[in-house]
Amino acid sequence: MFTHHCTACERRQLMFVRQITDVAPVTDGLEVSFTCWCGAEQTGVLADLTAGSTNAVRRDLVAA
Ligand SMILES: [Zn+2]
């Protein structure tokens, strides 16, 4: 699970794995595409929390 601020409904939502439609590796984690509870398609970078990264700038998805 992770949280995301949706740009369509302007809410911070809790997302589940079953809402993920695509995952692609990027330099600072994984770019995740998913469908918000409101139906909007969203993307964000889920940082690799196991790597101990201190780069919080692109960590726009937060593992819950
Ligand atoms: Zn939404």
Coordinates of C-alpha atoms and ligand atoms in Angstrom, one line a residue:
M1 CA 0.0 0.0 0.0
F2 CA 1.0 3.6 -0.5
T3 CA -0.5 7.1 -0.3
H4 CA -0.8 9.6 -3.1
H5 CA -2.1 13.1 -3.5
C6 CA -4.5 12.8 -6.5
T7 CA -4.3 15.7 -9.0
A8 CA -8.0 15.1 -10.1
C9 CA -9.9 14.8 -6.8
E10 CA -7.3 16.8 -4.8
R11 CA -7.3 14.2 -2.0
R12 CA -4.6 12.2 -0.3
Q13 CA -5.6 8.6 -1.0
L14 CA -4.5 5.2 0.2
M15 CA -3.7 3.0 -2.9
F16 CA -3.6 -0.7 -3.0
V17 CA -1.5 -3.0 -5.2
R18 CA -4.6 -4.1 -7.2
Q19 CA -5.0 -0.4 -8.4
I20 CA -1.5 -0.5 -10.1
T21 CA -1.7 -0.7 -13.8
D22 CA 2.0 -0.4 -14.7
V23 CA 5.4 -0.3 -13.0
A24 CA 8.7 0.9 -14.7
P25 CA 12.1 1.2 -13.1
V26 CA 13.6 4.8 -12.9
T27 CA 16.9 6.0 -11.4
D28 CA 15.5 6.7 -8.0
G29 CA 12.9 4.0 -7.6
L30 CA 9.9 2.7 -9.5
E31 CA 7.5 4.8 -11.6
V32 CA 4.0 3.5 -10.8
S33 CA 0.9 4.1 -12.8
F34 CA -2.4 3.5 -11.0
T35 CA -6.1 4.3 -11.0
C36 CA -7.3 6.5 -8.1
W37 CA -10.5 5.8 -6.3
C38 CA -12.1 8.7 -8.3
G39 CA -11.2 6.9 -11.6
A40 CA -8.4 9.2 -12.6
E41 CA -5.2 7.7 -14.0
Q42 CA -2.2 8.8 -11.9
T43 CA 1.6 8.2 -11.9
G44 CA 4.3 8.7 -9.3
V45 CA 7.7 7.5 -8.2
L46 CA 7.8 5.1 -5.4
A47 CA 11.3 5.4 -3.9
D48 CA 13.3 2.3 -3.1
L49 CA 12.9 2.4 0.7
T50 CA 15.2 -0.6 1.1
A51 CA 18.1 1.2 -0.4
G52 CA 18.2 3.8 2.3
S53 CA 18.0 6.6 -0.2
T54 CA 18.1 10.1 1.3
N55 CA 16.6 11.6 -1.9
A56 CA 13.2 12.7 -0.8
V57 CA 12.6 15.1 -3.7
R58 CA 11.0 12.6 -6.0
R59 CA 9.4 10.5 -3.2
D60 CA 5.9 11.6 -4.1
L61 CA 4.4 8.2 -3.2
V62 CA 4.8 7.1 0.4
A63 CA 4.7 3.4 1.4
A64 CA 2.0 2.8 4.0
Ligands
ZN1 ZN -8.5 10.9 -7.3

